[in-house]
Tab-separated table of C-alpha atoms in Angstrom:
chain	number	residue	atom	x	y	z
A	682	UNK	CA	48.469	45.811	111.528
A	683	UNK	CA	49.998	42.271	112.459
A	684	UNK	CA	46.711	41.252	113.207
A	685	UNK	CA	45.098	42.040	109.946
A	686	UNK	CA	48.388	40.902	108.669
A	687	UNK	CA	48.023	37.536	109.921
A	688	UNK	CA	44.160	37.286	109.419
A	689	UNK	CA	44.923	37.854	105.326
A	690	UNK	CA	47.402	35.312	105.050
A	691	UNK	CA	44.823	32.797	107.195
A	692	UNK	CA	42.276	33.607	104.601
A	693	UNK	CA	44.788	33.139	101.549
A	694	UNK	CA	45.054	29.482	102.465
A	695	UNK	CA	41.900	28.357	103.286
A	696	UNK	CA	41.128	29.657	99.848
A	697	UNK	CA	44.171	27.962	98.325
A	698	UNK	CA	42.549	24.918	100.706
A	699	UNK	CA	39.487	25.121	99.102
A	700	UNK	CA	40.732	25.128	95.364
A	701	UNK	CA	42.641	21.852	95.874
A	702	UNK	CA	39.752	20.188	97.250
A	703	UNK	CA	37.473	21.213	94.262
A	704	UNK	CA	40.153	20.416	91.944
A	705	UNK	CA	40.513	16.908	93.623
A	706	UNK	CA	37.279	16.704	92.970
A	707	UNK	CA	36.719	17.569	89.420
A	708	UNK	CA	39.703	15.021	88.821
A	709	UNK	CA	37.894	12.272	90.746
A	710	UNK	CA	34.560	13.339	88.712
A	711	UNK	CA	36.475	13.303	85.556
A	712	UNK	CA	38.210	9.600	86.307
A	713	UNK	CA	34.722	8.461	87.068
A	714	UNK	CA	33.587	9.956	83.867
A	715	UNK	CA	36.903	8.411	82.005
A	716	UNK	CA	36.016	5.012	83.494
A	717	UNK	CA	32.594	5.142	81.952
A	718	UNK	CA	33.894	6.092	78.861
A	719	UNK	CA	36.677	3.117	78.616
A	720	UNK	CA	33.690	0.816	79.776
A	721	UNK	CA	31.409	1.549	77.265
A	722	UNK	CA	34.197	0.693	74.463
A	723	UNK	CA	34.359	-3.021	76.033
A	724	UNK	CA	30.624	-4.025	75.736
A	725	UNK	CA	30.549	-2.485	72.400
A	726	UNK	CA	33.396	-5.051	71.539
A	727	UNK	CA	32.080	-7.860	72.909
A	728	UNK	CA	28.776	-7.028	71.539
A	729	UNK	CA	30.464	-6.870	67.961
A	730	UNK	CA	32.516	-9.943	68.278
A	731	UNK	CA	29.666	-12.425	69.048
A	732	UNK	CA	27.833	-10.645	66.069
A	733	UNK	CA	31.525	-10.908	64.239
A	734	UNK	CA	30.970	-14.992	65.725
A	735	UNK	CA	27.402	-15.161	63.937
A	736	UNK	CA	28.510	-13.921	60.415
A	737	UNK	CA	31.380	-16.414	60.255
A	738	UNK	CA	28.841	-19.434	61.444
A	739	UNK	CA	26.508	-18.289	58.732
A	740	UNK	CA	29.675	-17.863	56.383
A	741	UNK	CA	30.477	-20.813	57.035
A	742	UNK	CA	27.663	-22.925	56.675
A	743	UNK	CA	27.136	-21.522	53.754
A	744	UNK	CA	30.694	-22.290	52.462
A	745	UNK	CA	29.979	-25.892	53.520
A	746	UNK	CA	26.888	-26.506	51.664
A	747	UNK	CA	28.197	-24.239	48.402
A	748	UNK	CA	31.429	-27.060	49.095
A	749	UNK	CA	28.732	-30.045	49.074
A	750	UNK	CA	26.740	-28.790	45.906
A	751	UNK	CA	30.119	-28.661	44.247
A	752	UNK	CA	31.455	-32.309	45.650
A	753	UNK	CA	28.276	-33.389	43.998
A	754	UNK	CA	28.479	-32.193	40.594
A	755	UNK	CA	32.360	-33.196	40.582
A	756	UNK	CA	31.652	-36.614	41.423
A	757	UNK	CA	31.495	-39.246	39.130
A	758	UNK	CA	28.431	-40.480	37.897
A	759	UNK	CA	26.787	-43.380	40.666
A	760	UNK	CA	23.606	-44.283	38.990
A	761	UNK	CA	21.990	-44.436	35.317
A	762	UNK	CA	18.320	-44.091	34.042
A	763	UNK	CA	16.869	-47.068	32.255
A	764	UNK	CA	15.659	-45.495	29.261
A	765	UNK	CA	13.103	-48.280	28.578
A	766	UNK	CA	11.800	-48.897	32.274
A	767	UNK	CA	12.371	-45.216	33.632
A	768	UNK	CA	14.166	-46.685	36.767
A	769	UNK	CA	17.287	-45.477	38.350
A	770	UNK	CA	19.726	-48.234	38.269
A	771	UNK	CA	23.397	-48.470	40.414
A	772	UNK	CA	26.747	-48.346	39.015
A	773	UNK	CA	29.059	-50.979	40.113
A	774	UNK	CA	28.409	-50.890	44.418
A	775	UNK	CA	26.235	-47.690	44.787
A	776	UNK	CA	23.497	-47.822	47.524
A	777	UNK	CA	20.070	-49.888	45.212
A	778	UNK	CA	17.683	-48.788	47.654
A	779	UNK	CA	17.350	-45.318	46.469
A	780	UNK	CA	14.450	-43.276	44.751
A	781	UNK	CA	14.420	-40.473	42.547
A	782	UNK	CA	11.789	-37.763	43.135
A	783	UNK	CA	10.803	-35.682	40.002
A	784	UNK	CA	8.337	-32.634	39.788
A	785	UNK	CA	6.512	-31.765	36.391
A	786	UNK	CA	5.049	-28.558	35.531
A	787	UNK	CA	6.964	-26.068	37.217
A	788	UNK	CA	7.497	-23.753	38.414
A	789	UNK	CA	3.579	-22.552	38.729
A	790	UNK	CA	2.447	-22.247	42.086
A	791	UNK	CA	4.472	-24.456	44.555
A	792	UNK	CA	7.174	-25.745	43.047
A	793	UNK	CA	9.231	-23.127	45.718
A	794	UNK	CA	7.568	-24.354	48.346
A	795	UNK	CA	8.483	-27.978	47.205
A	796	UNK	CA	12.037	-27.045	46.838
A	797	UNK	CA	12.119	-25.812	50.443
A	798	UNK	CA	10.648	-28.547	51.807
A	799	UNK	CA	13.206	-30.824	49.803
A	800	UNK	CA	16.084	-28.838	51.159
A	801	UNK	CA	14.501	-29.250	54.804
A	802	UNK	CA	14.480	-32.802	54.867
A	803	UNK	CA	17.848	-33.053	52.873
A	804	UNK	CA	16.235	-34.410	49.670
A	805	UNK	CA	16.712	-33.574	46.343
A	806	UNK	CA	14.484	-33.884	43.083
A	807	UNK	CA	14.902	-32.860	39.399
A	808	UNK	CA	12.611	-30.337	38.644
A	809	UNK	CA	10.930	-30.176	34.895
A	810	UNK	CA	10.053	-26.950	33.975
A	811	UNK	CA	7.332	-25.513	31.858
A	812	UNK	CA	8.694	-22.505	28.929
A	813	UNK	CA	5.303	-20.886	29.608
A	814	UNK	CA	5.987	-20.766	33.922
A	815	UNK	CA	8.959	-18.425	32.713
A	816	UNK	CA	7.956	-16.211	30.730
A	817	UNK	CA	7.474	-13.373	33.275
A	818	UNK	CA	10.033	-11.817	36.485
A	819	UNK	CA	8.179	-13.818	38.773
A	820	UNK	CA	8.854	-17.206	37.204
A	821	UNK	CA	12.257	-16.760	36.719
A	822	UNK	CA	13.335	-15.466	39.520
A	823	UNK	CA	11.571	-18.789	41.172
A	824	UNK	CA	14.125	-20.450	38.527
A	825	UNK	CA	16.520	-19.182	39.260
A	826	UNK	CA	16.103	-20.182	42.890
A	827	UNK	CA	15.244	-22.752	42.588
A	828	UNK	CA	18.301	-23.627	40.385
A	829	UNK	CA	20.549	-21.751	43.243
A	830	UNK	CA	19.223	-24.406	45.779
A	831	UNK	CA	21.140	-27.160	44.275
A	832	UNK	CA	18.218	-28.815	42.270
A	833	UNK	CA	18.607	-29.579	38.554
A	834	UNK	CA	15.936	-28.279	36.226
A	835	UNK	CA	14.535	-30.575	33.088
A	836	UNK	CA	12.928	-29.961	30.285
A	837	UNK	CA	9.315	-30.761	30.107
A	838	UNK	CA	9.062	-28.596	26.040
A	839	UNK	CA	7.487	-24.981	26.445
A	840	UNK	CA	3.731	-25.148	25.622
A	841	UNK	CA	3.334	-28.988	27.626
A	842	UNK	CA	1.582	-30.662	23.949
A	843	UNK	CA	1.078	-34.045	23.265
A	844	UNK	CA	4.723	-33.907	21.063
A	845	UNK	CA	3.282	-37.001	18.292
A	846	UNK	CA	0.608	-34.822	17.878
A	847	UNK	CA	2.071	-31.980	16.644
A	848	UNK	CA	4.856	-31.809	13.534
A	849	UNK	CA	8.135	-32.197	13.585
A	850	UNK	CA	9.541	-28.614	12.908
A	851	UNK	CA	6.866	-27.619	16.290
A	852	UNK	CA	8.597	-30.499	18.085
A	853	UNK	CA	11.668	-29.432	17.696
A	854	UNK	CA	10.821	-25.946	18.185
A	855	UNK	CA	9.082	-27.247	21.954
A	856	UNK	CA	12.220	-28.377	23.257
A	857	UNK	CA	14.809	-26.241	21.852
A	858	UNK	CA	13.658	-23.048	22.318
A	859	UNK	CA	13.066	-23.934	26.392
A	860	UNK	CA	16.321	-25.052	26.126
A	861	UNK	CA	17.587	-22.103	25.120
A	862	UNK	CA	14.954	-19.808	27.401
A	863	UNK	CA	16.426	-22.128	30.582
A	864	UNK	CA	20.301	-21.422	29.610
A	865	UNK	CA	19.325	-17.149	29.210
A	866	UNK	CA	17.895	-17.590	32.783
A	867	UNK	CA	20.285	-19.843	34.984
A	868	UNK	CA	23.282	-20.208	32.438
A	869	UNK	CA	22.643	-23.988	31.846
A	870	UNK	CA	21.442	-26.296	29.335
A	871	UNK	CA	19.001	-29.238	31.012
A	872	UNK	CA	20.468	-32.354	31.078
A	873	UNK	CA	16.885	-34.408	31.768
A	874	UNK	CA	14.044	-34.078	29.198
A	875	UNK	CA	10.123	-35.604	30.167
A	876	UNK	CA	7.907	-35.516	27.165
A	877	UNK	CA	4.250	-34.319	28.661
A	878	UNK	CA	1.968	-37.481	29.334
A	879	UNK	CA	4.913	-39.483	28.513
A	880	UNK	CA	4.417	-39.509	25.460
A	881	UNK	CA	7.260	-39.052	22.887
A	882	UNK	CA	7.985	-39.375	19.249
A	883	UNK	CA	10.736	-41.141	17.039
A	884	UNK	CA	11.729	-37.441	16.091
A	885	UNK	CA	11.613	-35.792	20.064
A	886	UNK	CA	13.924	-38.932	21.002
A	887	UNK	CA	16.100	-38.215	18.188
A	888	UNK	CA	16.399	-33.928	18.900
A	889	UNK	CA	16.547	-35.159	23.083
A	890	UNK	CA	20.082	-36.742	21.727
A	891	UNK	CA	21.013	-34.208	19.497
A	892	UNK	CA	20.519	-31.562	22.731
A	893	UNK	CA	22.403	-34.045	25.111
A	894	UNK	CA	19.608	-34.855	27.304
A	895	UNK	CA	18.580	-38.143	28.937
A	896	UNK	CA	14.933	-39.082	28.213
A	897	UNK	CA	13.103	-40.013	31.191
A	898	UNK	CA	9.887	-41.186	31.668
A	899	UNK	CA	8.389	-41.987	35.152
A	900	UNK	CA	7.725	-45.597	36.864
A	901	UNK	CA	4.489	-44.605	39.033
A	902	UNK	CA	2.644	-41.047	39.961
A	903	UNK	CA	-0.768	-40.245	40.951
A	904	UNK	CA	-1.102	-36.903	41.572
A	905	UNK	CA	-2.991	-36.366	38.913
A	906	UNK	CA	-5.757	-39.148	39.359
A	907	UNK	CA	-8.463	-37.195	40.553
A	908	UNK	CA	-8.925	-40.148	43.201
A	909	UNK	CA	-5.327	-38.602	44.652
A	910	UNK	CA	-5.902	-34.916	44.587
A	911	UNK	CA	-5.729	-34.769	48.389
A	912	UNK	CA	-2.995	-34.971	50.564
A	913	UNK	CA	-3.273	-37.430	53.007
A	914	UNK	CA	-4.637	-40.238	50.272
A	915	UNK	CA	-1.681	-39.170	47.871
A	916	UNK	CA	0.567	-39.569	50.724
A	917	UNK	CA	-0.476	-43.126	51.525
A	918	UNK	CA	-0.513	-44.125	47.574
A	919	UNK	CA	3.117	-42.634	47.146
A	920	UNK	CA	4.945	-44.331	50.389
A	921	UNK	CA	2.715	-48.115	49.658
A	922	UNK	CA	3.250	-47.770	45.683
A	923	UNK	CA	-0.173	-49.133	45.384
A	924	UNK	CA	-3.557	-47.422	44.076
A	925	UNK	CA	-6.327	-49.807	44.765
A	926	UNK	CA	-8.428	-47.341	43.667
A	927	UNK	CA	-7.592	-47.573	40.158
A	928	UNK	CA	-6.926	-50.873	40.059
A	929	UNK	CA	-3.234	-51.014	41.266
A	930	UNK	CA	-3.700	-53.449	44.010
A	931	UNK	CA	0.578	-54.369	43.852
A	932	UNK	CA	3.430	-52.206	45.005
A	933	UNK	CA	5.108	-50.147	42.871
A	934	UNK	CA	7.469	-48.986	45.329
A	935	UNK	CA	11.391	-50.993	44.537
A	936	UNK	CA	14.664	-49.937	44.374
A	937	UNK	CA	15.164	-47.107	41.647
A	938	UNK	CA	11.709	-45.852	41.566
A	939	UNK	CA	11.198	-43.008	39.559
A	940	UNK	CA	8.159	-41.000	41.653
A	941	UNK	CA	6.316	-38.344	39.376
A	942	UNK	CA	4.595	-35.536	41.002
A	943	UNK	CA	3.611	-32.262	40.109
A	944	UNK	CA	3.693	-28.286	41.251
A	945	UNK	CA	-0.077	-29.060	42.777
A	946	UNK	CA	-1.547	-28.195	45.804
A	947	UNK	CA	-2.207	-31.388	47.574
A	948	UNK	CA	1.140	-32.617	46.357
A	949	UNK	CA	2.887	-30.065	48.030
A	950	UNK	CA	1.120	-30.450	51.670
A	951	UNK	CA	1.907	-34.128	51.218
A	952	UNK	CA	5.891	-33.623	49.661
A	953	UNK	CA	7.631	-33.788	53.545
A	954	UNK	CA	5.351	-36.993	55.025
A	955	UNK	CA	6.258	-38.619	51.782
A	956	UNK	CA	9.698	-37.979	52.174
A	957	UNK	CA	9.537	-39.405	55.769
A	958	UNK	CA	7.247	-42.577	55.083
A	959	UNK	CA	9.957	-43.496	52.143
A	960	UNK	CA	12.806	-43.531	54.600
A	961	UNK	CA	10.837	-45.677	56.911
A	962	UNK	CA	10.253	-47.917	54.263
A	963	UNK	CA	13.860	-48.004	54.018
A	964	UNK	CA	14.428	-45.887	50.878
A	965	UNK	CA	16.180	-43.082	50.534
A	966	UNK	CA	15.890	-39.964	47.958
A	967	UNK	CA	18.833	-40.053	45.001
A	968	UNK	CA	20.797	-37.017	43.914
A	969	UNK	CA	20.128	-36.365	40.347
A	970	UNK	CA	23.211	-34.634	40.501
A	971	UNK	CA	24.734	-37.818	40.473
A	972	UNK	CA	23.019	-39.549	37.509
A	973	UNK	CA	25.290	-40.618	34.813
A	974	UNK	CA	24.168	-37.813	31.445
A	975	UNK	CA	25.274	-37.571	27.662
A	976	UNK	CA	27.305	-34.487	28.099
């Protein structure tokens, strides 16, 4: 009886034995587990602070170039456009060796393209817009971005006629009404108005002034010289400023140029080499934002 006695209580511990082990080893299994768990917590935090690190670069940047748009159009005035001459002039100790690049006829085909290429090469241009380019979503919304990427937007009258050819009340009608088509779009008024082929009358120059606009004209372009209507020869033309072949054989390149291009094709392909070969000629691009205007 002691015997079996004895041989029961042996058997009661290894059991008990037994139970702690496995227990031990559930807890172990568990810890294990737990320190997977608390693991997985860290890379997920380091994963979303370096994207947290991203979004504030981006923020950032974008802060600093909203903050550089703004400095712009809060500065005073450094240049003024020669009404008579078209040339962009310096006001008291400015920087003379500047350009200004200006783009007709947008925003058809390219002019987004242009503008991108611009903002690449930190260069800006006044773009002149056509009413009829707006009329649909797709236009404006290339406005409107176009507008959002810092560039100001001109006037160039709605239909593009030759303005002394038509009367006065259609004149007026030309210019206002894009005026009023451009402010429903971006929620501003031009401040630069470019008569088509130049060519304006004593009545457009008076309703330009009424709208507080300053009329500019252009002091070379050859895009549209069929001679030109390639890239790599319109490239050469633009950064020399001379056109032998239609007779130009001087440069027209100086200090306050006023360059006139177009939303075209081969003027687009050419716009960043142009930009480049008038910085090695020692020239660089003006802000427009920084033309002295009527309003």
């Amino acid at each position: 009886m002691l015997r079996k006695s004895g041989f029961i209580v042996v058997f009661i511990l290894l059991v008990g034995v037994m139970a702690a082990c496995s227990s031990n080893d559930n807890e172990e299994s568990s810890a294990e587990q737990s320190g997977e768990e608390t693991e997985a917590p860290e890379e997920n935090t380091e994963s979303q602070e370096n994207e947290d690190s991203d979004e504030n670069e981006t923020n950032e940047q974008e802060a600093e170039e909203g903050n550089e748009e703004e400095n712009a159009e809060n500065q005073e005035p450094i240049y003024y456009i020669d009404e008579e001459t078209a040339a962009i002039h310096p006001i008291d100790d400015a920087d003379e060796n500047v350009v200004l690049l200006t783009i007709d006829d947008a925003p058809d085909e390219y002019a987004l393209e242009m503008a991108e290429t611009l903002q690449e090469k930190d260069a800006k241009a006044i773009f002149f817009v056509n009413g009829h380019f707006i009329e649909d979503e797709e236009g404006q919304e290339a406005l409107k971005t176009i507008h959002e990427m810092g560039f100001p937007i001109g006037n160039h009258t709605y239909s593009h006629p030759v303005i002394p050819e038509i009367p006065e009340d259609e004149q007026t009608e030309e210019i206002i009404s894009l005026n009023d088509k451009i402010e429903e779009i971006i929620g501003e008024r031009p401040q630069f108005f470019r008569a088509p082929h130049g060519a304006n009358s004593d009545h457009s120059r008076e309703v330009v002034k009424e709208e507080g606009m300053v009329l500019m004209n252009w002091t070379y372009g050859f895009d549209y010289f069929e001679e030109y209507q390639d890239a790599d020869k319109l490239k050469e033309v633009l950064i020399s400023g001379e056109a032998p072949e239609i007779d130009i054989n001087y440069s027209l390149l100086q200090p306050g140029a006023n360059i006139l291009m177009h939303d075209r094709e081969w003027t687009n392909e050419a716009m960043g080499d142009v930009i480049d070969g008038l910085r090695e000629q020692g020239y660089e691009m003006a802000d427009p934002n920084l033309i002295e205007t009527l309003e």
